[in-house]
Amino acid sequence: MATKVSEPAFQGVGQKVGIEIWRIESLQPVALPDSDYGRFYSGDSYIVLKTAGKAGAYKYDIHFWLGKDTSQDEAGTASMKAVELDVVLGSRAVQYRELQGHESSRFLSYFKPCLLPLEGGFSSGIKTPEDENYETRLYTCEGKRVARLKQVPFSQSSLNHDEIFILDTKDKIFQFNGSNTNNNERSKALDVVQLLKDKYHEGNCSVAIVADDGKQPSEGSGLSGEFWALFGGFASIGKKTASENDIIPEKTPAKLYCIAGGQVQDVVGELSKSLLRTDKCYILYCGTHVFVWAGRATRLEDKKAAMQTAEEFIVNHNISKSTLVTRLMQSHETSSFKSNFGSWTTASTAAPFEEGRGKVAAMLKQQGGLLKGQTKPSPVEEEVPPLLPENGELEVWHIDGESKTPVPKEDIGKFHSGDCYICHYSYDVNDKKDHYLCCWIGKDSIQEDQTLASQLATSMFKSLKCKPVQGRVHQGKEPPQFVAIFQPMIVLKGGLSSGYKSYIADKGLKDETYSPDTSALIEISGTAMHNNKAVQVDVAATSLNSYGCFIAQTSSSVFTWHGNQSTVEQQQLTGKVVELLKPGVTTKLAREGKESLAFWLAVGGKQSYDSKKVTQEVVREPHLFEISSKGKFEVEEVYNFEQDDLLAEDFMILDTHAEVVVWVGQSVDPKEKQNALEIGQKYVDLAASVDGLSPNVPLYRVQAGSEPCFFTTYFSWDPTKATVQANSFKKKAILLFGPGVIENYDNKPEVNKSGATQRASAMAALTSAFKSSTVTKPATTTAPRVFNRASQRAAAIAALSNVLTAERKGPLPDSPPGRQQKKNTSSEPSSPNTNSGIVDQVPATAPAPAPDPVPDPAPVKSEEPENNEVSEAASETSEPNPETNEEDSSVKETDEEEKACEDTQSTYSYDQLISKSTNPVTGIDFKKRETYLSPEEFEEVFKMTKEKFYELPRWKQDHIKKKVDLF
């Protein structure tokens, strides 16, 4: 309940989602106009209110921002007024202290891409950049998702290798990328450049990206030379000088202190909730965070004084300025606070504003959200979530023993709780084929079947070139997009797998596996295609519910029972379920209150039953997290997330509480990509132990560029961004300024790199080029492929010659693994694109790229190269150029193997090649029987050409081969 407003500036606050800002002027809060949001003057203090959620269940975060030059009086006023604002909102807000230059990621996320720090303040007279003659400014910019912009002296001495600098002049904006910065930081800096261009230049200025290559630009070298000219000429720069502000706090064991009479006293004993008294204030210090906790019975004056005491505590204990300071009230603690205590029980009468999504607490540096909305009274009125397109192709396999068995089409939709299944749904979206691949895990299935299902699904995932959405779904937790592809879905008791049968036999358990000829009771729940699920329950009248429909079957009869509160949709679904279970059977209708004796006998006799409406799980705010799995497993929340936060180099996790999706960036290491589901499971285990997430929550992995609708719905999704294939920096530069920028940038050398990779690439091409193309083949063969060896040899020699020449002249840059460099046909630098006004750097002479090695299916004899210099080089040992995607590479290699077989081997008749042949052929690869068919007979047997067949995923190839007895 909100308190009577004593501060006029806080009248009517917190009634809409968004932010509201006040500046402290003459020691009073004054509302800031929307046009000034994001501009903060270093001589001022501000209060920022963030309102989220829905009416009746709003969540509030209050931040008070203190400029580096603000007065002590203004800072103190901001702190106390933040407490008053919290009281107005019902004393349920979380309050954060934000120091200029050390702002929290949560606070900075309100002002993406960055907040703009300005010199001056209210008391000294505010002048906006628009009011002044344009002054050249130099900024440092750091951060990968939220940027911290800091103005530094416009001087050569400010530049260094470890930071990104933005030089804002009247006509041009330069971005100088220090050689030790990464692509994520460079990408975010581009957003800041765009902001400055739009805000202070009305979009009318050119932009230049300058590389820190350590070389003096030549005369007339374009924008890079112009950049250095603004500093009075080129100068060597060094590393960043470390300062107190660069100290990153580390987590330490939590220590509790009590505030009494303005003094801080140690609290002795193991940390527990019982130590916190409702009439006291406390400080909890855990290295990375200082929490100020106030009991609900604490006086307002003590609450205001507690923050000042915490400030003194920070100074007295020499705590870093960058340590986060958070003030919270009893019953509204954050998970990051509660996680420091051995146990934390929450009363059942907790306020509805209690946060529900504070994942893994202090370890994960994150904060929770609130319930997104209330359960709607009628299931018919519920909002339908995004579903996969209809009319796709659905295939289901049942796990049994050491293999998977296709489920007959007439049985698709039936699941047994003792079994595991693999489901593959392919569908067309925007003229391309997408795939949804899932394991379904029955609650009574054995571990061996679960493991095999996961392994086989992963093999299918790889055979589809790692493009599908791959998921794991547990019984009872089926997500809407899974349920919707079955019309309808039925979960039956027992199991059909041999492993399950052996398990119950060993345990002496009764086999309750469903049979059409035995007694069974099926409950119908759900009202639409995304939740229309049927489940077998115990055959007893006590299982009935007035809010549902049921199917009761005996060996001779089938009854459909409609509860008085059931919906038309449920009644219609009942007929579909009966048709799936017992096609063509005649049913007898029984309405609640008018049942026949035969019906009661079918359910074991008439008994009373409870009628409870099935409540839907509350919808919660989604949360996005960045995952670091190298070394210690770490999770960091991305606040107020958007599509641009999905960086190509990262693993991300989208947690909607109903589902967990692991998003895999394009530039993630291939070996790490293979562990995506394992990483997701680590997160689920951690969140389940701390935040109450279900350990059986649906878990997916999604590849960048193949995002399904149930993922993109949580973003303002721009398909154009998803189609750009590059690292985060190049991707952003292409989207903002066009592809020409990237080509120029790729040709620039990097510092301290050797030419080993390029030398290896050239050597690989050279070796392939000088292999003989003469191959002795069996008498009956298909026509061989022909390659232009002469041109290939010439290109390979030229490439290696360029590499060796460049190495004699100086250090040669490495190309990133698996990427070809574009040949530089001119020794002069490319002129900048004047239309986009972009980039200029000093390009080194780039070596000619080696052509791709050409696979040769048969053993060959090498020819000796005639060039002596090349011959000497060929004797050097070089490393192979690794593929950027090992999974894709393996698929390509497999395709080449199949085609190679086609080119070189003899042909045999179909009758000789089948596994049950009476005149079997010998001396062939029996795993590849089909490759020995002639093209004509192959097409007759498989009803498609060899080319079409080998375009299919491997698992589908195997499936077809089994049908024609060539497996």
Short mmCIF file of C-alpha atoms in Angstrom, two decimals, residues 497-728:
data_model
loop_
_atom_site.label_atom_id
_atom_site.label_comp_id
_atom_site.label_asym_id
_atom_site.label_seq_id
_atom_site.Cartn_x
_atom_site.Cartn_y
_atom_site.Cartn_z
CA SER A 497 11.25 -51.04 -24.66
CA SER A 498 13.10 -54.21 -23.73
CA GLY A 499 15.11 -52.29 -21.16
CA TYR A 500 11.98 -51.13 -19.36
CA LYS A 501 10.48 -54.63 -19.44
CA SER A 502 13.66 -56.08 -17.93
CA TYR A 503 13.75 -53.38 -15.26
CA ILE A 504 10.24 -53.99 -13.94
CA ALA A 505 10.81 -57.74 -14.08
CA ASP A 506 13.98 -57.43 -12.00
CA LYS A 507 12.19 -55.22 -9.47
CA GLY A 508 9.14 -57.45 -9.33
CA LEU A 509 6.87 -54.59 -10.40
CA LYS A 510 3.50 -54.97 -12.10
CA ASP A 511 3.50 -54.23 -15.81
CA GLU A 512 0.85 -51.53 -16.30
CA THR A 513 1.60 -50.92 -19.96
CA TYR A 514 -1.50 -49.71 -21.82
CA SER A 515 -3.31 -52.14 -24.05
CA PRO A 516 -6.43 -51.41 -26.17
CA ASP A 517 -8.06 -54.54 -24.75
CA THR A 518 -7.70 -53.81 -21.03
CA SER A 519 -9.36 -51.36 -18.66
CA ALA A 520 -7.95 -47.84 -18.79
CA LEU A 521 -8.94 -44.28 -17.90
CA ILE A 522 -7.65 -41.34 -19.96
CA GLU A 523 -7.93 -37.73 -18.77
CA ILE A 524 -8.30 -34.98 -21.37
CA SER A 525 -6.72 -31.66 -20.48
CA GLY A 526 -6.03 -28.62 -22.59
CA THR A 527 -8.17 -26.42 -24.77
CA ALA A 528 -6.06 -25.60 -27.82
CA MET A 529 -3.50 -27.17 -30.14
CA HIS A 530 -0.59 -26.09 -27.94
CA ASN A 531 -1.86 -27.82 -24.77
CA ASN A 532 -4.29 -30.52 -25.91
CA LYS A 533 -2.65 -33.38 -24.06
CA ALA A 534 -4.24 -36.61 -22.81
CA VAL A 535 -2.80 -38.63 -19.92
CA GLN A 536 -3.63 -42.11 -18.66
CA VAL A 537 -4.60 -42.05 -14.95
CA ASP A 538 -5.60 -44.66 -12.39
CA VAL A 539 -8.84 -46.49 -13.14
CA ALA A 540 -10.90 -45.12 -10.24
CA ALA A 541 -13.82 -42.73 -9.86
CA THR A 542 -11.61 -40.61 -7.60
CA SER A 543 -9.60 -39.65 -10.72
CA LEU A 544 -12.58 -37.80 -12.22
CA ASN A 545 -12.71 -34.01 -12.28
CA SER A 546 -15.65 -31.78 -13.21
CA TYR A 547 -13.29 -29.46 -15.13
CA GLY A 548 -12.21 -32.16 -17.59
CA CYS A 549 -13.26 -34.94 -19.92
CA PHE A 550 -12.35 -38.63 -19.57
CA ILE A 551 -12.28 -41.78 -21.68
CA ALA A 552 -13.07 -45.01 -19.83
CA GLN A 553 -12.42 -48.22 -21.71
CA THR A 554 -12.98 -51.87 -20.93
CA SER A 555 -12.38 -54.95 -23.02
CA SER A 556 -15.83 -54.52 -24.58
CA SER A 557 -16.87 -50.83 -24.24
CA VAL A 558 -15.59 -47.27 -24.49
CA PHE A 559 -17.24 -44.40 -22.57
CA THR A 560 -16.59 -40.67 -22.93
CA TRP A 561 -17.37 -38.68 -19.79
CA HIS A 562 -17.93 -34.90 -19.90
CA GLY A 563 -17.54 -32.95 -16.67
CA ASN A 564 -20.06 -30.16 -16.02
CA GLN A 565 -17.26 -27.57 -16.16
CA SER A 566 -15.51 -29.01 -19.21
CA THR A 567 -15.14 -26.90 -22.34
CA VAL A 568 -16.29 -27.53 -25.89
CA GLU A 569 -12.65 -27.79 -26.95
CA GLN A 570 -12.02 -30.59 -24.46
CA GLN A 571 -15.11 -32.45 -25.60
CA GLN A 572 -14.01 -32.22 -29.23
CA LEU A 573 -10.53 -33.38 -28.32
CA THR A 574 -11.99 -36.46 -26.62
CA GLY A 575 -13.19 -37.77 -29.98
CA LYS A 576 -9.71 -37.33 -31.52
CA VAL A 577 -8.08 -39.24 -28.68
CA VAL A 578 -10.53 -42.14 -29.00
CA GLU A 579 -9.86 -42.32 -32.74
CA LEU A 580 -6.09 -42.49 -32.12
CA LEU A 581 -6.38 -45.17 -29.44
CA LYS A 582 -9.14 -47.34 -30.96
CA PRO A 583 -9.93 -46.28 -34.55
CA GLY A 584 -13.54 -46.76 -35.60
CA VAL A 585 -14.81 -47.80 -32.17
CA THR A 586 -18.33 -46.76 -31.06
CA THR A 587 -18.39 -44.74 -27.84
CA LYS A 588 -21.05 -44.19 -25.20
CA LEU A 589 -21.48 -40.68 -23.80
CA ALA A 590 -21.80 -40.17 -20.06
CA ARG A 591 -22.47 -36.70 -18.68
CA GLU A 592 -21.57 -35.81 -15.14
CA GLY A 593 -24.53 -36.49 -12.86
CA LYS A 594 -26.25 -38.73 -15.43
CA GLU A 595 -23.84 -41.67 -15.53
CA SER A 596 -25.12 -45.21 -16.14
CA LEU A 597 -24.29 -48.18 -13.94
CA ALA A 598 -22.15 -49.57 -16.76
CA PHE A 599 -19.98 -46.45 -16.65
CA TRP A 600 -19.42 -46.70 -12.90
CA LEU A 601 -18.47 -50.35 -13.29
CA ALA A 602 -15.94 -49.33 -15.97
CA VAL A 603 -14.18 -47.02 -13.49
CA GLY A 604 -14.25 -49.44 -10.57
CA GLY A 605 -17.44 -48.32 -8.86
CA LYS A 606 -19.08 -45.03 -7.94
CA GLN A 607 -17.12 -42.85 -5.46
CA SER A 608 -16.92 -39.20 -4.58
CA TYR A 609 -14.18 -37.15 -6.25
CA ASP A 610 -12.66 -33.69 -5.90
CA SER A 611 -13.20 -31.20 -8.70
CA LYS A 612 -10.34 -28.75 -8.99
CA LYS A 613 -9.59 -26.54 -11.90
CA VAL A 614 -6.10 -27.12 -13.23
CA THR A 615 -4.21 -23.88 -12.69
CA GLN A 616 -1.72 -22.79 -15.26
CA GLU A 617 1.85 -22.08 -14.28
CA VAL A 618 2.34 -18.37 -13.73
CA VAL A 619 4.15 -16.58 -16.51
CA ARG A 620 7.37 -14.92 -15.41
CA GLU A 621 9.59 -12.31 -16.93
CA PRO A 622 12.23 -13.86 -19.21
CA HIS A 623 15.89 -13.40 -18.33
CA LEU A 624 18.98 -13.52 -20.56
CA PHE A 625 22.38 -14.62 -19.27
CA GLU A 626 25.89 -14.74 -20.65
CA ILE A 627 27.66 -18.02 -19.93
CA SER A 628 31.38 -18.47 -19.39
CA SER A 629 32.37 -22.14 -19.25
CA LYS A 630 36.14 -21.83 -19.59
CA GLY A 631 37.56 -22.60 -16.18
CA LYS A 632 35.01 -21.68 -13.54
CA PHE A 633 31.38 -21.88 -14.66
CA GLU A 634 30.06 -18.32 -14.46
CA VAL A 635 26.74 -16.71 -15.32
CA GLU A 636 26.05 -13.00 -15.67
CA GLU A 637 22.63 -11.51 -16.35
CA VAL A 638 22.07 -9.18 -19.29
CA TYR A 639 19.50 -6.63 -18.18
CA ASN A 640 16.88 -5.13 -20.49
CA PHE A 641 18.15 -7.42 -23.20
CA GLU A 642 17.74 -7.01 -26.94
CA GLN A 643 18.82 -8.81 -30.10
CA ASP A 644 22.12 -6.92 -30.24
CA ASP A 645 23.12 -8.58 -26.95
CA LEU A 646 23.43 -11.91 -28.78
CA LEU A 647 27.12 -11.63 -29.60
CA ALA A 648 28.69 -14.02 -32.10
CA GLU A 649 31.47 -15.01 -29.68
CA ASP A 650 29.23 -16.00 -26.78
CA PHE A 651 27.03 -18.68 -25.30
CA MET A 652 23.77 -17.12 -24.09
CA ILE A 653 20.94 -18.62 -22.05
CA LEU A 654 17.36 -17.44 -22.33
CA ASP A 655 15.42 -18.53 -19.26
CA THR A 656 11.66 -18.07 -19.43
CA HIS A 657 11.12 -20.31 -16.38
CA ALA A 658 8.99 -22.54 -18.65
CA GLU A 659 11.96 -23.23 -20.97
CA VAL A 660 15.72 -22.79 -21.04
CA VAL A 661 17.34 -22.07 -24.41
CA VAL A 662 21.11 -22.15 -24.98
CA TRP A 663 21.96 -19.82 -27.86
CA VAL A 664 25.28 -20.58 -29.57
CA GLY A 665 27.05 -17.73 -31.34
CA GLN A 666 28.55 -18.27 -34.76
CA SER A 667 32.12 -17.55 -33.62
CA VAL A 668 32.09 -19.82 -30.56
CA ASP A 669 34.91 -22.37 -30.58
CA PRO A 670 33.73 -25.53 -32.42
CA LYS A 671 34.69 -27.78 -29.51
CA GLU A 672 32.72 -25.60 -27.13
CA LYS A 673 29.70 -25.71 -29.45
CA GLN A 674 29.52 -29.46 -28.98
CA ASN A 675 29.04 -28.94 -25.23
CA ALA A 676 26.08 -26.57 -25.53
CA LEU A 677 23.51 -28.89 -23.94
CA GLU A 678 25.92 -29.85 -21.15
CA ILE A 679 26.45 -26.16 -20.42
CA GLY A 680 22.69 -25.66 -20.38
CA GLN A 681 22.30 -28.55 -17.94
CA LYS A 682 24.87 -26.97 -15.60
CA TYR A 683 22.81 -23.82 -15.58
CA VAL A 684 19.58 -25.75 -14.93
CA ASP A 685 21.20 -27.61 -11.99
CA LEU A 686 22.49 -24.36 -10.50
CA ALA A 687 19.23 -22.47 -10.96
CA ALA A 688 17.21 -25.39 -9.60
CA SER A 689 19.22 -25.39 -6.36
CA VAL A 690 19.06 -21.63 -5.83
CA ASP A 691 15.97 -20.28 -7.54
CA GLY A 692 13.57 -23.21 -7.62
CA LEU A 693 13.73 -23.82 -11.36
CA SER A 694 12.37 -27.26 -12.26
CA PRO A 695 15.23 -29.69 -12.95
CA ASN A 696 13.06 -31.13 -15.74
CA VAL A 697 12.52 -27.83 -17.51
CA PRO A 698 12.65 -28.17 -21.34
CA LEU A 699 16.19 -27.50 -22.51
CA TYR A 700 17.12 -26.44 -26.06
CA ARG A 701 20.18 -25.43 -27.99
CA VAL A 702 19.78 -22.97 -30.86
CA GLN A 703 22.41 -22.08 -33.43
CA ALA A 704 22.86 -18.44 -34.43
CA GLY A 705 21.00 -17.91 -37.70
CA SER A 706 18.53 -20.74 -37.00
CA GLU A 707 16.50 -19.14 -34.21
CA PRO A 708 12.93 -20.50 -33.96
CA CYS A 709 9.84 -18.37 -33.36
CA PHE A 710 9.54 -19.39 -29.70
CA PHE A 711 13.00 -17.83 -29.16
CA THR A 712 12.70 -14.70 -31.28
CA THR A 713 9.36 -13.76 -29.71
CA TYR A 714 11.24 -12.46 -26.66
CA PHE A 715 13.16 -9.96 -28.80
CA SER A 716 12.26 -7.21 -31.22
CA TRP A 717 13.67 -9.47 -33.87
CA ASP A 718 15.24 -8.17 -37.06
CA PRO A 719 15.86 -11.10 -39.47
CA THR A 720 18.44 -9.01 -41.34
CA LYS A 721 20.75 -8.98 -38.33
CA ALA A 722 20.47 -12.74 -37.97
CA THR A 723 21.59 -13.36 -41.56
CA VAL A 724 24.90 -11.47 -41.31
CA GLN A 725 27.60 -14.09 -40.77
CA ALA A 726 30.58 -12.46 -39.04
CA ASN A 727 32.05 -11.74 -35.63
CA SER A 728 30.26 -9.16 -33.52
#
